[in-house]
Amino acid sequence: MTEEKRTELAKGYEHRDVEARWGPFWRERGFFHADEKDRSRPPFSIVLPPPNVTGSLHLGHALTATLQDVLIRWKKMSGFNTLWLPGTDHAGIATQMIVEKELKKTEQKSRHDLGREEFLRRVWAWKEKYGSRIGEQHKALGAGLDWERERFTMDEGLSRAVREVFVRLHEEGLVYREKKLINWCPDCHTALSDLEVEQKDAEQGELWSFAYPLVDGSTEVVVATTRPETMLGDTAVAVHPDDERYRAVVGKKVRHPLTGRELPIVADAILVDPKFGTGAVKVTPAHDFNDFETGKRHGLAQLTVIGPDGKMTAEAGPVAGLDRFEARKRVKELVAEQGLDRGTKPHLLAIGRCQRSQTILEPLLSDQWYVRIEPLARPAIEAVEQGKTRFIPEQWTNTYMAWMRNIHDWCISRQLWWGHQIPAWYCPDGHVTVARETPSACGLCGKGPLRQDEDVLDTWFSSALWPFSTMGWPDRTETLGTFYPTSVMETGHDIIFFWVARMMMMGLHFMGEVPFRTVYLHPMVRDEKGQKMSKTKGNVIDPLVITEQYGADALRFTLAALTAQGRDLKLAKERIEGYRAFANKLWNATRFALMNLEGFEASPGAGAEGRTAADRWILARTQRAVNETVAALEAFKFNEAAGTVYHYVWHELCDWYIELAKEALYGEDAGRKRAAQGTLVHALAAALRLLHPFMPFITEELWHVLRAKVKGDAWPDSILAAPYPAVGPVDEAAERAFQPLLETIDAIRNVRGEMNIPPRAPLSIDIATEDPVIRGAFDADGGVIARLASVSHTELYAAQSTRPAPTSAVAVCSGFEVRVHFGHAVDVAAELARIAKEFEKLEQDLASIEKKLANPNFVAKAPPEVVEKDRLRAQELREKRGKLGVHRDMLSGAERPPRAAGADRRDVMETNNPNDPSKPTPAQPASQTTMEQAQQVISTVAEVGKAAVSAVVAGAERAFEKIEKAMPARKPAKKAKAKAQARKPARKPARKATKAARKAAPRKAARRSVKQGKKPARKVARKPARKGGQRR
RNA sequence: GGGCGGAUAGCUCAGGGGUAGAGCGUCGCCCUUACAAGGCGAGGGUCCCAGGUUCGAAGCCUGGUCCGCCCACCA
């Protein structure tokens, strides 16, 4: 590849060029070819849920592809022998309807005009024409599927598996044919399974009552129905056996007003609820599921009055030939004409509709094939109970169980042409022969010719076999031996019954083993408004439209980042844009590295001796990111994995480390340079590998470019062949050691922002700490502060600094204090306001924590480590408060601490900053506040408390005026002053000030710094104020 | 009629008995030689309501309210 020679990158990331490059590269080199003979590596297999062959992928498919590809690439890089098996589903009804529609449109013909054979030819042609689009889409998404193993549910091999399963189940008595009531779609002209019936919200309908006169003329029985047309099929009237009102008429007969037939009055405790309506029910065994059962209990006739086309049959007498809804009106008229109408009431009812056509379904009596499901369901329940298959998120286990425990026999025959024709043949005598291959004569009587059952099997029948039929079953293939059971079934929770449950049953029955160890059910993808994407709503998005615009990597990353467990996923384009920017960020980080790798040595450990604290810090952070990412992936927490890498790359590697490393990279010190280069390459390479499963294209591209530059042994010619970063111990000491420096930079930046000091205006700072460890950190690596915070001059003190307050701001950090000198008078009011906010925050935190510690129950009952932590925390807060108080008092002029004898200045770090206009006044040998003095101030401050703040501020304003007068040449910047003015009112409402105080500098500083171990240092006490009750 | 999920910053959503988070958006300052698809900073919360358990509840329990979703043959 020519790009391997490139060692420079374009300024911005252009996904189009890059993405076109790597798909073919991976495929040509067979990276995704699974090797069933390789037993040296542990297997990891996923079968792709087969999309509808004539369909086009939507974002739900993109999510499926993304998550599975993440798993596959991650596992592959982690040393697994991976198989990801693609394929498509023939999707019986859906496909047939598409082709029929097209046929109607272009040729004005129905499938019957063409005949079965010709129609099927057309469907196959359609499949060939459009079936490839799915593959193209998957490839565009970067899906690492093993295309050599692509399957189609109507392939010869899979069809053989279907026949085998059907025949075997039939032999075992688990497939049977029976005349029963089924859900029939008059539009699609086929039977449906229970699952294909959709119950929408209750629809407004009517409950119509009419009277059946008794044959003996003694009285009448009033019944009610929501479906008047079915009364023509009534073959009885039922009442409750205990119902006194009807005791006398049970056993008698009523006369049908429209046909004259006589109908028995039966007593049935199951069907009839005496409290509903009149307590009498018309019974229509051939058109209602309850009535069907009732009819069987009482041996009632089954009278079919509605035909498969939805029109009334000849049996319907006066309304024969009418459409069922026409008949509904007509029946009411006819009954009314006889004076038997007893009124109509509005009534809410649930209506079953066809999942495909939305047509109102008709319960119809017909011969269909069924799978006896209970014997198959039992092992499938047990397998989950025993943990052989695990659902993630766990809550789906209940859903699965509830359905499985209440499962009905599965109607598997469909009156369609497109699909697996049922391998059953009928002889002239009507005997059924079920066989794997076309039989020549009746298995029972030996007669011929035989006629094959015209129906086909439910699409989901073949889908149920997918995990093993695709691997060559019924043959005992090596592929099955290596890759079955599959490792993970990843699919949407909407098909848990249609597909997951049925795969479980079939897998267990025919393979004797669950089809997958883990079922990960992902959320549904919705549009920005939270609506389900559907063709009818017109909000379906083709993933390719997005990949074209933003790049496949951005789309993939977005989908992964939004896939939290247990909730639907709303896709907003802002989010995708954000992750496209992330790709660009990664691109530029690599670009930066390439520009700064002259003299890089690839040998392992090179430059280790020159490493700075910053180097050790990012190495530790890298390891932490690796650990967290891997842990998240193992738990299927895609959003956490994505979020971890994102944060690491952007906010640690880019925002911090690259900036930190510039000094060494640009500098002359060869040792340090080498160390920084090595560290940068290590961190970047880790980032690329961590990210690869999520963003395969850009990471592969950058891998190659980087590889060409560094020429190391550890750089295989594809990132896919590189190992996924390994989990390992984190150098927590390195993290801790560097923390004060990060915190200092944050603090200075915060002061700048708050005080409106331009980012590059050089500043002089003092750092004061009594902690030798922290002091050591500043000694060794304090230089980074100069660069990242534009500091020109730093002095270190062993204790609190007392340089003249009016020209400085202070930030109290954990274990040290930073004084920022401006070289001119500070905006005292602004600084005091800033301190006031912070002070109040400290007060609040301290109050809440002290209250806790004062509670004997807390001390006695809470875990000792929690108590100890709070004690330390309280101590720290008190310290900070004290220091801040001193500063505030100095600034406000309210109290000026006496100078202590003897300078404690320990060190001065000069930073060469060419722009430095005004070297700060050479530091006076700074005086020191002794601990005693500090304590005194602390206690004073504590007493003065919050109420004093405004007074102090007022004092400060006076002081400010004085200063301004005294130093006319050093007026604060106009803007700063204006800002100070603007801020004044904000101080007044206590509520607002409190709120603001919560956002005080230390917290912010901590937030900017990065997570530290389990308990992030950034989390400075921040109990909501309302607890303290101070806000009122 | 059952069952399941959700309600947290302006928006979209993570989190989850011990110091309330992210992305986007908003505001301010920066064209700092990797990146303006950028950098730095700031503002922004009654974690739906009411009880309860607990030393401690946004989280756990109970009961509500309002949104989703799934299942179910009530004429």
XYZ file of C-alpha atoms in Angstrom, chain A residues 337-852:
516
model
C -86.588 -5.046 10.907
C -87.732 -7.968 13.008
C -87.975 -5.776 16.057
C -85.179 -7.604 17.829
C -82.619 -4.802 18.035
C -82.003 -4.057 21.690
C -79.697 -1.088 21.328
C -76.080 -0.106 20.720
C -73.525 1.184 23.153
C -70.051 2.539 22.496
C -67.433 0.028 23.472
C -63.652 -0.085 23.540
C -62.194 -3.213 22.140
C -58.884 -4.677 21.196
C -58.666 -5.650 17.580
C -56.054 -8.005 16.209
C -54.378 -6.768 13.092
C -51.958 -8.289 10.648
C -48.407 -7.314 11.515
C -47.678 -6.937 7.844
C -50.760 -5.379 6.269
C -52.534 -3.961 9.311
C -55.693 -5.640 8.098
C -58.162 -6.669 10.773
C -57.670 -10.370 11.197
C -60.343 -12.969 10.979
C -60.355 -16.069 13.136
C -60.855 -18.772 10.567
C -61.296 -22.486 10.765
C -58.716 -24.250 8.651
C -56.220 -27.066 8.302
C -52.772 -25.952 9.333
C -49.461 -27.408 10.472
C -48.384 -26.853 14.034
C -45.365 -27.417 16.197
C -46.234 -28.929 19.552
C -44.269 -26.492 21.534
C -44.388 -27.451 25.173
C -41.906 -30.340 24.928
C -39.495 -27.999 23.170
C -40.057 -25.104 25.512
C -39.329 -27.051 28.684
C -35.622 -27.610 27.988
C -35.322 -24.055 26.740
C -36.642 -22.815 30.065
C -34.363 -25.093 32.021
C -31.297 -24.054 30.082
C -31.835 -20.456 31.073
C -32.667 -21.395 34.637
C -29.426 -23.292 34.826
C -27.513 -20.369 33.419
C -26.436 -22.133 30.265
C -27.625 -19.104 28.422
C -27.567 -15.703 30.005
C -29.573 -12.655 29.026
C -28.073 -9.188 29.073
C -29.612 -6.951 30.259
C -30.824 -9.422 32.796
C -34.363 -8.131 32.901
C -35.094 -9.893 29.622
C -34.809 -13.209 31.362
C -38.210 -12.598 32.919
C -39.737 -11.652 29.625
C -38.400 -14.777 28.046
C -39.535 -16.979 30.889
C -43.012 -15.531 31.074
C -43.574 -16.147 27.423
C -42.055 -19.592 27.387
C -44.135 -20.747 30.314
C -47.342 -19.690 28.656
C -46.522 -20.750 25.152
C -49.060 -22.034 22.629
C -48.519 -24.387 19.770
C -46.889 -22.676 16.845
C -48.801 -22.458 13.615
C -46.071 -22.863 11.012
C -47.911 -23.169 7.720
C -48.437 -20.137 5.550
C -50.552 -19.868 2.439
C -47.739 -18.275 0.518
C -45.515 -19.323 -2.335
C -42.212 -17.803 -1.270
C -40.619 -19.990 1.317
C -39.845 -23.574 2.173
C -42.650 -25.668 0.784
C -43.873 -28.074 3.368
C -42.423 -31.553 2.758
C -45.769 -33.301 3.012
C -47.510 -35.089 0.200
C -51.111 -36.211 -0.186
C -52.256 -39.261 -2.061
C -55.614 -39.452 -3.822
C -57.062 -40.992 -0.678
C -55.910 -38.023 1.376
C -53.180 -39.846 3.278
C -50.236 -37.674 4.290
C -46.660 -38.649 3.618
C -43.980 -36.529 5.230
C -40.529 -37.092 3.775
C -37.069 -35.598 3.340
C -37.074 -36.247 -0.390
C -40.005 -36.186 -2.774
C -41.707 -39.581 -2.425
C -43.059 -41.442 -5.392
C -45.954 -43.113 -3.658
C -48.080 -42.786 -0.562
C -46.284 -43.994 2.504
C -49.495 -45.515 3.797
C -51.397 -46.962 0.864
C -48.737 -46.860 -1.822
C -50.968 -45.007 -4.199
C -50.051 -42.153 -6.455
C -49.812 -39.661 -7.858
C -48.908 -37.525 -4.893
C -49.596 -33.858 -4.509
C -47.279 -31.791 -2.327
C -48.776 -29.542 0.300
C -48.923 -26.112 -1.315
C -48.177 -24.184 1.800
C -44.800 -22.950 2.910
C -43.312 -22.688 6.373
C -43.292 -19.632 8.542
C -40.137 -17.640 7.857
C -39.140 -17.932 11.469
C -39.061 -21.695 11.163
C -35.876 -21.556 9.120
C -34.575 -18.648 11.176
C -34.894 -20.785 14.267
C -32.246 -23.093 12.862
C -29.877 -20.320 11.868
C -27.103 -20.891 14.419
C -26.545 -24.457 13.254
C -28.071 -24.656 9.792
C -25.565 -22.055 8.641
C -22.727 -24.173 9.897
C -23.620 -27.155 7.779
C -26.093 -29.077 9.898
C -27.436 -31.792 9.555
C -23.916 -32.844 8.654
C -21.548 -32.987 11.568
C -19.203 -30.365 10.241
C -15.955 -29.172 11.683
C -17.381 -25.683 11.743
C -20.104 -26.830 14.098
C -17.534 -28.562 16.220
C -15.462 -25.435 16.557
C -18.015 -22.667 16.634
C -21.238 -24.102 18.042
C -22.588 -23.031 20.507
C -22.018 -19.499 19.393
C -20.615 -17.140 21.966
C -23.042 -14.292 21.719
C -26.415 -13.706 20.169
C -26.762 -9.986 19.700
C -30.084 -8.706 18.461
C -32.957 -6.381 19.175
C -35.293 -7.141 22.024
C -38.255 -6.942 19.673
C -37.562 -10.391 18.325
C -36.936 -12.205 21.567
C -40.007 -14.412 20.990
C -39.973 -14.585 17.218
C -36.408 -15.603 17.044
C -34.349 -15.930 20.212
C -36.779 -18.241 21.981
C -37.231 -20.401 18.929
C -33.512 -20.713 18.328
C -33.190 -21.829 21.909
C -35.771 -24.531 21.446
C -34.480 -25.778 18.122
C -30.868 -25.545 19.116
C -31.396 -27.570 22.238
C -33.538 -30.118 20.498
C -31.351 -30.765 17.511
C -27.886 -29.968 18.781
C -28.418 -30.981 22.362
C -26.806 -27.721 23.373
C -27.876 -24.123 23.645
C -27.272 -22.124 20.479
C -25.532 -19.295 22.321
C -24.009 -18.635 25.707
C -25.040 -15.037 25.983
C -27.924 -13.133 24.530
C -27.281 -9.428 24.395
C -30.444 -7.552 23.557
C -29.806 -4.084 22.268
C -32.181 -1.163 22.390
C -34.380 0.009 19.583
C -33.081 2.864 17.522
C -35.460 5.773 17.419
C -35.381 9.081 15.665
C -34.681 12.384 17.365
C -38.253 12.636 18.523
C -38.132 9.215 20.061
C -40.328 7.663 17.456
C -39.803 4.198 16.184
C -38.345 4.242 12.732
C -40.709 2.797 10.224
C -41.342 3.011 6.534
C -44.852 4.255 7.027
C -43.631 7.154 9.123
C -40.977 7.895 6.553
C -38.326 8.383 9.197
C -36.199 5.421 8.246
C -32.608 6.421 7.714
C -30.269 4.546 5.428
C -26.991 4.145 7.305
C -25.140 4.902 4.113
C -26.566 8.390 4.058
C -24.959 8.964 7.423
C -21.694 7.230 6.673
C -21.408 9.316 3.553
C -21.934 12.510 5.464
C -20.136 11.855 8.715
C -18.169 8.703 8.139
C -18.782 5.151 9.197
C -16.496 5.508 12.187
C -18.480 8.451 13.509
C -21.747 6.604 13.072
C -20.399 3.470 14.679
C -18.945 5.316 17.591
C -22.172 7.203 18.108
C -24.223 4.045 18.117
C -21.892 2.372 20.560
C -21.717 5.415 22.795
C -25.493 5.600 22.973
C -26.013 1.942 23.661
C -26.607 1.958 27.359
C -28.344 -0.979 28.845
C -32.048 -0.986 29.175
C -33.126 1.946 27.206
C -33.989 2.913 23.703
C -31.572 4.923 21.728
C -32.386 8.271 20.219
C -30.095 9.272 17.435
C -29.479 12.971 17.065
C -27.200 14.312 14.402
C -25.452 16.606 16.874
C -24.154 13.537 18.551
C -22.771 12.114 15.334
C -21.169 15.431 14.560
C -19.502 15.344 17.924
C -17.954 11.985 17.258
C -16.897 13.001 13.808
C -14.999 15.767 15.531
C -13.534 13.097 17.755
C -12.231 11.248 14.724
C -10.668 14.471 13.580
C -9.123 14.937 16.975
C -7.538 11.532 16.814
C -6.323 12.258 13.334
C -4.645 15.425 14.437
C -3.126 13.887 17.499
C -1.465 11.383 15.211
C -0.493 14.140 12.876
C 1.160 15.895 15.747
C 3.056 12.770 16.679
C 4.282 12.301 13.146
C 5.633 15.807 13.110
C 7.591 15.206 16.260
C 9.124 11.787 15.903
C 12.480 12.653 14.425
C 15.078 10.419 15.990
C 12.483 8.133 17.511
C 13.813 4.833 18.695
C 11.463 1.911 18.500
C 13.362 -0.394 20.763
C 11.352 -1.297 23.787
C 12.100 0.720 26.841
C 14.045 3.267 24.853
C 14.064 6.572 26.580
C 12.709 5.179 29.787
C 15.416 6.836 31.802
C 14.477 10.255 30.517
C 10.851 10.013 31.497
C 9.298 12.862 33.350
C 6.449 12.760 35.789
C 4.166 13.723 32.925
C 5.314 10.707 30.953
C 4.750 8.395 33.854
C 1.413 10.015 34.450
C 0.053 9.442 30.958
C 1.377 5.903 30.959
C -0.591 5.264 34.114
C -3.647 6.942 32.695
C -3.333 4.866 29.546
C -3.251 1.702 31.558
C -6.261 2.814 33.507
C -8.171 3.564 30.325
C -7.250 0.135 29.013
C -8.485 -1.566 32.144
C -11.729 0.315 32.195
C -12.410 -0.190 28.531
C -11.827 -3.902 28.669
C -13.956 -4.250 31.786
C -16.779 -2.376 30.079
C -16.557 -4.513 26.966
C -16.607 -7.660 29.005
C -19.801 -6.467 30.650
C -21.332 -5.447 27.291
C -21.368 -1.861 28.457
C -20.686 -0.379 25.082
C -21.437 3.149 26.143
C -18.982 2.957 28.980
C -16.288 1.489 26.813
C -16.765 4.174 24.198
C -16.969 6.889 26.806
C -13.797 5.761 28.502
C -11.745 5.767 25.339
C -13.226 9.053 24.258
C -12.330 10.726 27.493
C -8.907 9.224 27.546
C -8.008 10.223 24.027
C -9.441 13.678 24.051
C -9.103 14.930 27.550
C -6.051 13.128 28.798
C -3.895 12.296 25.830
C -4.702 15.368 23.753
C -5.652 18.053 26.211
C -3.001 17.192 28.718
C -0.259 14.955 27.592
C 0.424 16.356 24.170
C 0.588 19.826 25.644
C 2.825 18.592 28.419
C 5.116 16.786 26.044
C 5.708 19.689 23.739
C 8.427 21.078 25.934
C 10.469 17.923 25.662
C 9.605 17.303 22.035
C 10.569 20.772 20.951
C 13.540 20.937 23.272
C 17.184 20.091 22.907
C 17.527 17.490 25.608
C 17.872 14.304 23.587
C 17.137 12.022 26.469
C 13.938 13.720 27.421
C 12.937 14.005 23.817
C 13.341 10.309 23.277
C 11.363 9.582 26.393
C 8.537 11.842 25.326
C 8.485 10.328 21.859
C 8.365 6.847 23.239
C 5.634 7.741 25.643
C 3.586 9.496 23.019
C 3.839 6.617 20.618
C 2.938 4.166 23.317
C -0.104 6.148 24.400
C -1.223 6.808 20.867
C -0.782 3.232 19.772
C -2.797 2.117 22.754
C -5.497 4.615 21.875
C -5.652 3.391 18.295
C -5.914 -0.208 19.353
C -8.486 0.526 22.021
C -10.509 2.418 19.497
C -10.153 0.048 16.613
C -13.253 -2.027 17.313
C -15.311 1.143 17.402
C -13.600 3.102 14.642
C -11.928 0.570 12.415
C -11.206 2.714 9.393
C -9.437 5.694 10.850
C -7.495 3.600 13.312
C -6.241 1.307 10.583
C -5.239 4.296 8.518
C -3.407 5.961 11.357
C -1.812 2.718 12.376
C -0.235 2.406 8.981
C 1.009 5.940 8.861
C 2.447 5.713 12.318
C 3.931 2.350 11.590
C 5.736 3.660 8.553
C 7.296 6.302 10.726
C 8.303 4.312 13.767
C 9.313 1.101 12.024
C 9.048 -0.969 15.146
C 8.857 -4.718 15.407
C 5.678 -4.546 17.405
C 3.758 -3.076 14.512
C 2.102 -5.732 12.372
C 0.891 -4.664 8.971
C -2.658 -4.281 10.176
C -3.944 -2.973 13.432
C -6.250 -5.980 13.408
C -3.238 -8.176 13.842
C -2.005 -6.153 16.768
C -2.959 -7.269 20.227
C -5.679 -5.453 22.098
C -4.072 -3.539 24.957
C -3.738 -5.813 27.944
C -5.177 -5.208 31.352
C -2.511 -4.584 33.978
C -1.688 -2.777 37.184
C -1.974 0.987 37.175
C 0.908 3.054 38.469
C -1.172 4.949 40.976
C 1.850 6.603 42.493
C 2.566 8.225 39.133
C -0.991 9.457 38.959
C -0.833 10.926 42.419
C 2.583 12.425 41.990
C 1.552 14.480 39.032
C -1.771 15.577 40.406
C -0.523 18.764 42.123
C 0.901 20.046 38.883
C -2.316 19.489 36.996
C -4.223 21.047 39.797
C -1.972 24.069 39.794
C -2.387 24.617 36.095
C -6.116 24.318 36.496
C -6.090 26.783 39.326
C -4.138 29.341 37.391
C -6.330 28.981 34.350
C -9.338 29.348 36.535
C -8.008 32.539 38.020
C -7.254 33.839 34.569
C -10.700 33.086 33.352
C -12.389 34.507 36.366
C -10.228 37.591 36.509
C -10.268 38.093 32.789
C -6.546 37.828 32.265
C -5.697 36.994 28.644
C -4.471 33.412 28.264
C -0.958 34.348 27.239
C -0.263 37.239 29.508
C 2.639 36.050 31.610
C 2.071 35.680 35.286
C 4.195 35.164 38.285
C 3.129 32.706 40.931
C 4.034 31.516 44.368
C 3.432 28.005 45.443
C 3.383 27.262 49.115
C 3.250 23.846 50.634
C 4.306 22.150 53.785
C 4.144 18.741 52.208
C 7.613 17.566 51.163
C 6.206 15.175 48.618
C 4.247 17.860 46.881
C 7.185 20.185 47.096
C 9.273 17.517 45.471
C 6.839 17.307 42.582
C 7.087 21.018 41.986
C 10.839 20.893 42.285
C 11.168 18.210 39.707
C 8.504 19.088 37.200
C 7.328 22.566 37.965
C 8.438 23.610 34.505
C 5.259 22.301 32.952
C 3.308 24.946 34.773
C 5.211 27.649 33.000
C 4.282 26.312 29.627
C 0.686 25.291 30.198
C -0.332 28.235 32.282
C 1.889 30.919 30.790
C 3.745 31.438 33.990
C 6.995 33.315 33.733
C 8.192 33.124 37.281
C 7.533 30.669 40.050
C 8.607 30.722 43.660
C 8.247 27.895 46.082
C 7.573 28.458 49.736
C 7.517 26.171 52.657
C 4.445 27.803 54.060
C 1.714 30.227 53.191
C 2.830 33.143 51.102
C 2.249 36.634 52.335
C 3.342 38.694 49.444
C 1.368 41.878 49.136
C -2.165 40.858 48.546
C -3.580 43.558 46.324
C -1.628 42.298 43.348
C -2.507 38.668 43.551
C -5.194 36.046 43.645
C -4.969 32.820 45.500
C -6.143 29.284 44.965
C -6.096 26.856 47.802
C -5.541 23.351 46.578
C -5.183 19.997 48.262
C -2.034 20.303 50.337
C -0.731 23.438 48.747
C -1.610 26.930 47.790
C -1.074 28.867 44.607
C -0.723 32.593 44.642
C -1.081 34.267 41.277
C 0.541 37.656 40.903
C -0.602 39.975 38.242
C 2.177 42.473 38.444
C -0.385 45.163 38.925
C -3.293 45.790 41.180
C -5.763 43.057 41.054
C -9.447 43.760 40.708
C -9.969 43.449 44.387
C -13.713 43.334 44.273
C -13.681 40.595 41.686
C -11.110 38.632 43.573
C -12.970 39.023 46.795
C -16.170 37.942 45.160
C -14.365 34.942 43.812
C -13.028 34.134 47.219
C -16.373 34.711 48.826
C -17.970 32.153 46.576
C -15.310 29.687 47.348
C -15.416 30.461 50.995
C -19.082 29.936 51.258
C -18.774 26.676 49.502
C -16.102 25.568 51.910
C -18.248 26.592 54.816
C -21.138 24.592 53.586
C -19.173 21.481 52.895
C -17.494 21.733 56.204
C -20.722 22.332 58.050
C -22.347 19.274 56.551
C -19.367 17.081 57.188
C -18.911 18.314 60.727
C -22.539 17.735 61.423
C -22.060 14.196 60.289
